[in-house]
Coordinates of N, CA, C and O in Angstrom, one line a residue:
X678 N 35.0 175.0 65.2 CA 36.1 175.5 64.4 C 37.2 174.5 64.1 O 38.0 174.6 63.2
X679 N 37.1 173.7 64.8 CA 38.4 172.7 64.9 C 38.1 171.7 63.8 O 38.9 171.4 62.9
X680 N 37.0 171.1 63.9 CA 36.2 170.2 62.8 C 36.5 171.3 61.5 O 37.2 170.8 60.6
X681 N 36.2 172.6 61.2 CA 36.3 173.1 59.8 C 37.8 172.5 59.3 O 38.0 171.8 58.3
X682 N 38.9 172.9 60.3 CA 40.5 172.9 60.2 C 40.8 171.6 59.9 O 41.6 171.4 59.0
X683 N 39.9 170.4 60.6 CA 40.3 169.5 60.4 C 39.8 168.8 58.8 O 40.6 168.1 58.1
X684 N 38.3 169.2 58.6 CA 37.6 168.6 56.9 C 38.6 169.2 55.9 O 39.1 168.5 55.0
X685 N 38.9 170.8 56.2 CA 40.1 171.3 55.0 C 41.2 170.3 55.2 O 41.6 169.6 54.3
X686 N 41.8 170.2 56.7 CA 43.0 169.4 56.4 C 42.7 168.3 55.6 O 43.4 168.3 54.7
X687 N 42.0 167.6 55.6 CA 41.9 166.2 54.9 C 41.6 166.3 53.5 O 41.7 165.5 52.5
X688 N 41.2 167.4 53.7 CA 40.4 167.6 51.8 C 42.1 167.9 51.3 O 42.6 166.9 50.9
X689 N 42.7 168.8 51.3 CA 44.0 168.9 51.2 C 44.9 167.9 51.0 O 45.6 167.9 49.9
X690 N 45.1 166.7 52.3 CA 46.0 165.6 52.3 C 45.2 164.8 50.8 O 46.0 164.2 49.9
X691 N 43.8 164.7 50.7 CA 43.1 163.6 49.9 C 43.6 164.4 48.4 O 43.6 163.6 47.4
X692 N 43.9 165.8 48.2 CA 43.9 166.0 46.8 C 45.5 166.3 46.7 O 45.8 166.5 45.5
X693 N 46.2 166.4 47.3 CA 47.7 165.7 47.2 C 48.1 164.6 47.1 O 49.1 164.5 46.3
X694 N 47.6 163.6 47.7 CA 47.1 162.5 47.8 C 47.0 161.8 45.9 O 47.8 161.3 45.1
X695 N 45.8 162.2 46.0 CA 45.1 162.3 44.7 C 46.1 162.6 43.0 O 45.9 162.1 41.9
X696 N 47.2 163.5 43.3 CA 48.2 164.3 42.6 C 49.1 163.4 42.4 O 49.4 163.1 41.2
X697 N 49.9 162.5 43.6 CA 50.6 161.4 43.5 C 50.5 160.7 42.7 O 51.3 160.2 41.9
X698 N 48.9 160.3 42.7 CA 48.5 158.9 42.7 C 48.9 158.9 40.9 O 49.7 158.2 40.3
X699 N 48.1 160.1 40.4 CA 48.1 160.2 39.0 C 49.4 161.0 38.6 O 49.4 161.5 37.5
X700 N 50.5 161.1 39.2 CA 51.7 161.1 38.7 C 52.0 160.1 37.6 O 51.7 159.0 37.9
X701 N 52.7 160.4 36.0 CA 53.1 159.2 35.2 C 54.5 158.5 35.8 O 55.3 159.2 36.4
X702 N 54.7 156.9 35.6 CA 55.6 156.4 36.0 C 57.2 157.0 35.2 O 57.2 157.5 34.0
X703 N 58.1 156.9 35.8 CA 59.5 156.8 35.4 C 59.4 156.8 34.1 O 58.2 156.7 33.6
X704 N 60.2 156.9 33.5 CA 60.4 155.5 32.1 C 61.0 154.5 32.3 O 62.0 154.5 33.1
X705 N 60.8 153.4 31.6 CA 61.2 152.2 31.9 C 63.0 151.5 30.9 O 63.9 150.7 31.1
X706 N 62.4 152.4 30.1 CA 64.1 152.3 28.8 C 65.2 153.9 29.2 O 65.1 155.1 29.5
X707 N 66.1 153.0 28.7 CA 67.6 153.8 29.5 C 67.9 153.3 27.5 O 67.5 152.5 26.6
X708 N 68.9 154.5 27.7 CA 69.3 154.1 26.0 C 70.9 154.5 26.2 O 71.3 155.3 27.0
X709 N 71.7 154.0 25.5 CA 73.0 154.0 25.2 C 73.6 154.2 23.4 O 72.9 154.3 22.5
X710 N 74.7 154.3 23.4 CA 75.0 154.8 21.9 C 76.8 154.7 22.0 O 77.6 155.2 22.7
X711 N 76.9 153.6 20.7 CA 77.8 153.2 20.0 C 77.9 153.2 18.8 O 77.2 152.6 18.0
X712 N 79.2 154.0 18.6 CA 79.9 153.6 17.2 C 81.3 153.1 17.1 O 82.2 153.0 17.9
X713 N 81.2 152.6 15.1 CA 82.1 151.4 15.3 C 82.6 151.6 13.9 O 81.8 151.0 13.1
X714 N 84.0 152.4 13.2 CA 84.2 152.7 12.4 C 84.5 151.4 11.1 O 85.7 151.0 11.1
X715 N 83.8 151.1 10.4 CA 83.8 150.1 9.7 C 84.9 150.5 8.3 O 85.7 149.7 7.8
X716 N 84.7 151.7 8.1 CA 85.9 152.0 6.8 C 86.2 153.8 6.8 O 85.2 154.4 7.3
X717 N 87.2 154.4 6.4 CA 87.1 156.0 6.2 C 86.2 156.5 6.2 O 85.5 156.3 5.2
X718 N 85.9 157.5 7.6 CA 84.5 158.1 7.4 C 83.5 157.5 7.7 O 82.5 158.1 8.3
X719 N 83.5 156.0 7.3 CA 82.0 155.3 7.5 C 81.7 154.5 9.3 O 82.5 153.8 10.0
X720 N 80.5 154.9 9.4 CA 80.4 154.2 10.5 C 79.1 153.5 11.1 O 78.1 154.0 10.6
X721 N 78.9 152.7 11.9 CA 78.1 151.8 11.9 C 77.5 151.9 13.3 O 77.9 151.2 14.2
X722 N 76.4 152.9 13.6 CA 76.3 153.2 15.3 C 74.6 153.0 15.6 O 73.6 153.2 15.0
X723 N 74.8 152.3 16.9 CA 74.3 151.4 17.1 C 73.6 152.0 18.6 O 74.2 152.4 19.6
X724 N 72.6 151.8 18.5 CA 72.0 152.9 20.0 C 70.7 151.2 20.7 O 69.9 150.5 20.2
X725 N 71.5 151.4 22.2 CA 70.6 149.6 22.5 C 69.8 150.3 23.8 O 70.6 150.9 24.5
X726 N 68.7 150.3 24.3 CA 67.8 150.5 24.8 C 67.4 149.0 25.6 O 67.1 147.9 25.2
X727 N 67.4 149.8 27.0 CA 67.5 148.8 27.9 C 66.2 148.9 29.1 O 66.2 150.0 29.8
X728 N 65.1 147.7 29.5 CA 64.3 148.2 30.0 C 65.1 148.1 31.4 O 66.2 147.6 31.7
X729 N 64.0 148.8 32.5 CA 64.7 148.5 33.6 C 63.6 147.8 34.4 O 63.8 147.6 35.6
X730 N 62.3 147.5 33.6 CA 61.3 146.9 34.2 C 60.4 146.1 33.0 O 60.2 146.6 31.9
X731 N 60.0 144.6 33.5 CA 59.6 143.5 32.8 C 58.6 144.0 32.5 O 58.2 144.8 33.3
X732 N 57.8 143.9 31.0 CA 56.4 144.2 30.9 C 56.6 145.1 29.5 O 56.3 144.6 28.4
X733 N 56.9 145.9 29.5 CA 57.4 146.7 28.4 C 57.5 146.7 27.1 O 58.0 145.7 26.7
X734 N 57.2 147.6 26.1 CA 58.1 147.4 25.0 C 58.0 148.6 24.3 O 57.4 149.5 24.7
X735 N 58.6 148.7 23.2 CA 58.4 150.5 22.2 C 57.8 149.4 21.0 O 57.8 148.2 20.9
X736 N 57.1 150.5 20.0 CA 56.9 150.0 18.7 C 57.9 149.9 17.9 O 58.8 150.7 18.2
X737 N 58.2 149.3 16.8 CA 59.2 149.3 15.7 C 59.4 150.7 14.9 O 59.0 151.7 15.6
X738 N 59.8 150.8 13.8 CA 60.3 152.2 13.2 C 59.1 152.3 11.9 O 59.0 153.3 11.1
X739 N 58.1 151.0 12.1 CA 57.4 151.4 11.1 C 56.3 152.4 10.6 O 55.6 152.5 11.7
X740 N 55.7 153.2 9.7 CA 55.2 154.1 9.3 C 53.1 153.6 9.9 O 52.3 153.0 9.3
X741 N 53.1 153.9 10.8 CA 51.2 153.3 10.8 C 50.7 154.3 10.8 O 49.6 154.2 11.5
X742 N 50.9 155.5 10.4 CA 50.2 156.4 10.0 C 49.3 157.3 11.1 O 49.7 157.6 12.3
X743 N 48.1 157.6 10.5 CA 47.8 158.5 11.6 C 46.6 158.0 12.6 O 46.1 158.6 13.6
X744 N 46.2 156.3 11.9 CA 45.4 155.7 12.3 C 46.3 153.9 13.6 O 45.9 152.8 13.9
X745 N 47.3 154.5 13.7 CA 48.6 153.3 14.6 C 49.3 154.0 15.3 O 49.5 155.2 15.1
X746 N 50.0 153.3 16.4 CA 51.1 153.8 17.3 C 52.1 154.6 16.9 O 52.6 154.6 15.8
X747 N 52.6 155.4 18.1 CA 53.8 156.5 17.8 C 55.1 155.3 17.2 O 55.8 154.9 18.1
X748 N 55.4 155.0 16.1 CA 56.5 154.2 15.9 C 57.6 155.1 16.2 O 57.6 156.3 16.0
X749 N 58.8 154.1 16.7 CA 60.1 154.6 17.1 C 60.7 155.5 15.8 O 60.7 155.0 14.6
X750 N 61.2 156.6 16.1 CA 62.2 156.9 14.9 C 63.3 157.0 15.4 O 63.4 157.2 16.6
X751 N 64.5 156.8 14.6 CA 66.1 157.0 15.0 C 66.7 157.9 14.1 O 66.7 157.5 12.9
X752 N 67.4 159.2 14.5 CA 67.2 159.8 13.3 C 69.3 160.6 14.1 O 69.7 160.8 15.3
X753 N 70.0 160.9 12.8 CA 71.5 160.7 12.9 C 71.5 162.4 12.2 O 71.0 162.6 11.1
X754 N 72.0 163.6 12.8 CA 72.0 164.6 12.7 C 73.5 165.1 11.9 O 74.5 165.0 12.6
X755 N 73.7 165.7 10.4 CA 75.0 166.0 10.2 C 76.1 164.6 9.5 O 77.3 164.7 9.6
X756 N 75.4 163.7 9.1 CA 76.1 162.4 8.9 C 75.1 162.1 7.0 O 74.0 162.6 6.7
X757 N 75.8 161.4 6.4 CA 75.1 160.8 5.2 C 74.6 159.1 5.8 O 75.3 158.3 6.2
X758 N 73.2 159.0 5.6 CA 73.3 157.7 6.6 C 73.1 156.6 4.8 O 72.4 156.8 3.8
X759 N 73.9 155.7 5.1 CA 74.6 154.7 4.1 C 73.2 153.8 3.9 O 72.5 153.6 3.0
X760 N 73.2 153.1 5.5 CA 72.0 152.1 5.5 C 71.2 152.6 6.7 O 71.5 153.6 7.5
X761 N 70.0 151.7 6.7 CA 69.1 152.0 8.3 C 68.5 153.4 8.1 O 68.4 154.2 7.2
X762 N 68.0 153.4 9.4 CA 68.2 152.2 10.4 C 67.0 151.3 10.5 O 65.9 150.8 10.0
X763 N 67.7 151.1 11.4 CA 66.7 149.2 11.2 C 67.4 148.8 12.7 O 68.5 149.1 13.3
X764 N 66.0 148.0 13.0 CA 66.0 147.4 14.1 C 67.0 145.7 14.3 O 66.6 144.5 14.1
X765 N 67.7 145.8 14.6 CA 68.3 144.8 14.6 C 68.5 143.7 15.7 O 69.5 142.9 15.8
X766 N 67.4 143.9 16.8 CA 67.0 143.0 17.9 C 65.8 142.5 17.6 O 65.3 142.8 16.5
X767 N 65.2 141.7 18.5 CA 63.8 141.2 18.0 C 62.8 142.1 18.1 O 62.7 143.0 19.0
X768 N 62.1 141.9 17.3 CA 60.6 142.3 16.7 C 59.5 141.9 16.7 O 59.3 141.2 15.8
X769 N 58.2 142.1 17.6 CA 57.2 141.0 17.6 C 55.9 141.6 16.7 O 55.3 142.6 16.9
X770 N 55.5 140.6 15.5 CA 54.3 141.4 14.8 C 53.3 140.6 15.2 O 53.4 139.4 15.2
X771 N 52.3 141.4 15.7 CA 50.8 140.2 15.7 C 49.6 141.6 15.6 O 49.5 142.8 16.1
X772 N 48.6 140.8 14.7 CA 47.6 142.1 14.8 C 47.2 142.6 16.3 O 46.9 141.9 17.2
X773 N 47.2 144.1 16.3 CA 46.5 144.4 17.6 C 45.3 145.3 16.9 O 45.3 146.2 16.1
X774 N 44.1 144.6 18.1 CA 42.7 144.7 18.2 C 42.4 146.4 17.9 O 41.7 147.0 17.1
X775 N 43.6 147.1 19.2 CA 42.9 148.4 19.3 C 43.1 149.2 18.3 O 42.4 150.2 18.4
X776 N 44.0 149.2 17.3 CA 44.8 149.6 16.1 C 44.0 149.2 15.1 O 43.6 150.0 14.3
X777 N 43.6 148.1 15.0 CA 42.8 147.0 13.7 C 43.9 147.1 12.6 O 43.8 147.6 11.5
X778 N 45.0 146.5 13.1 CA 46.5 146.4 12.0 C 47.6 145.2 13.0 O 47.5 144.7 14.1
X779 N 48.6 145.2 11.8 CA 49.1 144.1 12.5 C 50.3 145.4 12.7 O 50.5 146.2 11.8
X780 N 51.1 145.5 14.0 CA 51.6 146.0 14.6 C 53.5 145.5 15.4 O 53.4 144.6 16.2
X781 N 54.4 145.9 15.2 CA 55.8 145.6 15.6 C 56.4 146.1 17.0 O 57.1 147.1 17.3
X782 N 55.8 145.1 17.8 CA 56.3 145.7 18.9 C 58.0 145.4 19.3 O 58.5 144.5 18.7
X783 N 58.9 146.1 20.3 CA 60.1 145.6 20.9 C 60.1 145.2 21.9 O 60.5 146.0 22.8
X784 N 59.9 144.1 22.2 CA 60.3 144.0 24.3 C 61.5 144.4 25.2 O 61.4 144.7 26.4
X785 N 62.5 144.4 24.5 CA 64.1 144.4 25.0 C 64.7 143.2 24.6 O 64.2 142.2 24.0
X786 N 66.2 143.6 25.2 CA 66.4 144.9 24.8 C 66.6 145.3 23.8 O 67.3 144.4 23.1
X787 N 66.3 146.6 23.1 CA 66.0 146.9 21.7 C 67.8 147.8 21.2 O 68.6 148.6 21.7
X788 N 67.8 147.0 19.8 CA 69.1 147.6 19.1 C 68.8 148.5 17.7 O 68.6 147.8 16.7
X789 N 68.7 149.4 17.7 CA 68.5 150.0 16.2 C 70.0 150.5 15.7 O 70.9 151.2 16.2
X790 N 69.8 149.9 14.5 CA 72.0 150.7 14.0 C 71.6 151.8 12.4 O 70.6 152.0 11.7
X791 N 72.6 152.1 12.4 CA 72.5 152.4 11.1 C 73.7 152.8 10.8 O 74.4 153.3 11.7
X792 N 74.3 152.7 9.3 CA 75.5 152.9 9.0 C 75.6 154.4 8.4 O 74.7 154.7 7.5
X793 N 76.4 155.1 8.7 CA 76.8 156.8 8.3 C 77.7 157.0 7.8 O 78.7 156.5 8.2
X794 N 77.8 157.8 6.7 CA 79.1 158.9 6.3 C 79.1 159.5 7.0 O 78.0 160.0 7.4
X795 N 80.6 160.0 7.7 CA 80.6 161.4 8.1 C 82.3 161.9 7.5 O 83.5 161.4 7.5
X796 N 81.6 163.3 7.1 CA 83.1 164.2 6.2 C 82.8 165.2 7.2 O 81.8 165.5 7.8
X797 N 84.4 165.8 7.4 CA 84.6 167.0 8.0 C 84.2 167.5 9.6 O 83.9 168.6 10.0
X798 N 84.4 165.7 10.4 CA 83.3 165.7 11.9 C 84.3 164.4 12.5 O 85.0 163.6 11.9
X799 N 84.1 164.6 13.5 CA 84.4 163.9 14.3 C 83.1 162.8 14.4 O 82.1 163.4 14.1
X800 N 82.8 161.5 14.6 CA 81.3 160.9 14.9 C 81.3 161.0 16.0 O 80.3 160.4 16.2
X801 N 81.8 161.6 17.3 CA 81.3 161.9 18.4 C 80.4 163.2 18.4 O 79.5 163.5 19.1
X802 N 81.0 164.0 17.2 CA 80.0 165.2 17.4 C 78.9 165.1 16.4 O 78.7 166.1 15.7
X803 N 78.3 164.2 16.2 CA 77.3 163.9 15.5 C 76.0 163.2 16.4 O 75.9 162.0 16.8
X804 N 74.9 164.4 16.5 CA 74.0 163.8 17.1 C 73.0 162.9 16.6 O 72.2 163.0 15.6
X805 N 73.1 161.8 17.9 CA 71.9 161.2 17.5 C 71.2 160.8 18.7 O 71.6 160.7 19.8
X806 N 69.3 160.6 18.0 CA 68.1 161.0 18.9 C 67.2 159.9 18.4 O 67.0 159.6 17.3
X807 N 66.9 159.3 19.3 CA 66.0 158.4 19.5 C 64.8 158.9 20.1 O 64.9 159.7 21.1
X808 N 63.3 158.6 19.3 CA 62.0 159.0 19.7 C 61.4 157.6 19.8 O 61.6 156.6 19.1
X809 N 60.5 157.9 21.0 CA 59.8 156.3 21.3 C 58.6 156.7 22.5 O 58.3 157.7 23.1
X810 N 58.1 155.1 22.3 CA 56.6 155.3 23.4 C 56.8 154.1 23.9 O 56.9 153.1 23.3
X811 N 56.7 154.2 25.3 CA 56.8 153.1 26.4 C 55.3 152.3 26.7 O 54.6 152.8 27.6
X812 N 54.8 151.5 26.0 CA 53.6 151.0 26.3 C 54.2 149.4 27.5 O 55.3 149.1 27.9
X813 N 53.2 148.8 27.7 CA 52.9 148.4 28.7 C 51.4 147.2 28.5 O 50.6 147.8 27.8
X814 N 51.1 146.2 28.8 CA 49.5 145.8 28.7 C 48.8 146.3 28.9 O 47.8 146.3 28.1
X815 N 48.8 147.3 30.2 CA 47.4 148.3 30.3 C 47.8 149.7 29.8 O 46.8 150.3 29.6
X816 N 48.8 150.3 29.6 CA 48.5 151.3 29.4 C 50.4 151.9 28.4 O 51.4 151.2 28.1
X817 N 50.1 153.1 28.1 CA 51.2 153.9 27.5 C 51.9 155.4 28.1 O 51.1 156.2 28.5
X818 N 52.9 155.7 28.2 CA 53.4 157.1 28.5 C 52.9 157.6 27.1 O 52.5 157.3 26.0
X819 N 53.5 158.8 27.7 CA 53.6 159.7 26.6 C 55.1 159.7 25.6 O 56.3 159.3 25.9
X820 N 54.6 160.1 24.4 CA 56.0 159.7 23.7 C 56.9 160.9 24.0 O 56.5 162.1 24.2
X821 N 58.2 160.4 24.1 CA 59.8 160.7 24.5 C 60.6 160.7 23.6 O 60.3 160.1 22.5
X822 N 61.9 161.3 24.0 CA 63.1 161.6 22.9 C 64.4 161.4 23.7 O 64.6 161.7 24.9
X823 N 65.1 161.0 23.1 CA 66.7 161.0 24.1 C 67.8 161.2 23.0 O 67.9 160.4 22.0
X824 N 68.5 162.2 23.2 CA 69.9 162.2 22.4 C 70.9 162.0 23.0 O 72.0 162.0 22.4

């Protein structure tokens, strides 16, 4: 009887065990958001994404359709956006194999801006949401959102 108690215990600890193991990690980018009133109404805000671990990167904002990576979107809720956005940190393009396209990744830390009208608002109360995918050499999370 003691041996049954004990094979369940272990079968138990091994598939808890097992649950950890395949837990997804953290995320690796922390994101921030600045604006910076350039003329009446207009403003120029600037969201910088910071990894907190070497290795990393998101893709760029570009369109690869349904056959390429989740590209970053940066998207300004309630505002007329003037310019952008656009990435305005470095960019790395090189074809990748698994894709069969040439591809923009970001390493850090990554700056996307874009310039806004805003009538009748405060730019604090104007949301804005950053969507992105944490890849990695071996592998990717799932894609994420932060406002």
């Amino acid at each position: 009887m003691k041996n049954i108690f004990r094979t369940i215990f272990c079968l138990a600890v091994l598939a808890l065990g097992g649950t950890t193991l395949s837990a997804q990690p953290q995320q690796p980018l922390k994101w921030t958001v600045n604006a910076e009133q350039t003329s009446p109404n207009v403003y120029k805000i600037t969201a910088t994404g910071t990894f907190n671990e070497a290795g990393w990167h998101i893709y760029d904002l570009a369109d690869y359709g349904s056959q390429g990576p989740n590209p970053t979107v940066f998207t300004v809720e309630g505002a007329e956006i003037i310019e952008g956005p656009a990435i305005v940190s470095e960019v790395h393009r090189a074809y990748d194999d698994i894709f069969g396209m040439e591809i923009g990744t970001c390493p850090g830390p990554v700056k996307i801006a874009a310039t806004v009208k805003v009538s009748g608002k405060k730019v604090a109360e104007v949301p804005v949401t950053v969507e992105w995918q944490c890849c990695n050499d071996g592998s990717c999370l799932p894609p994420t959102d932060w406002s």
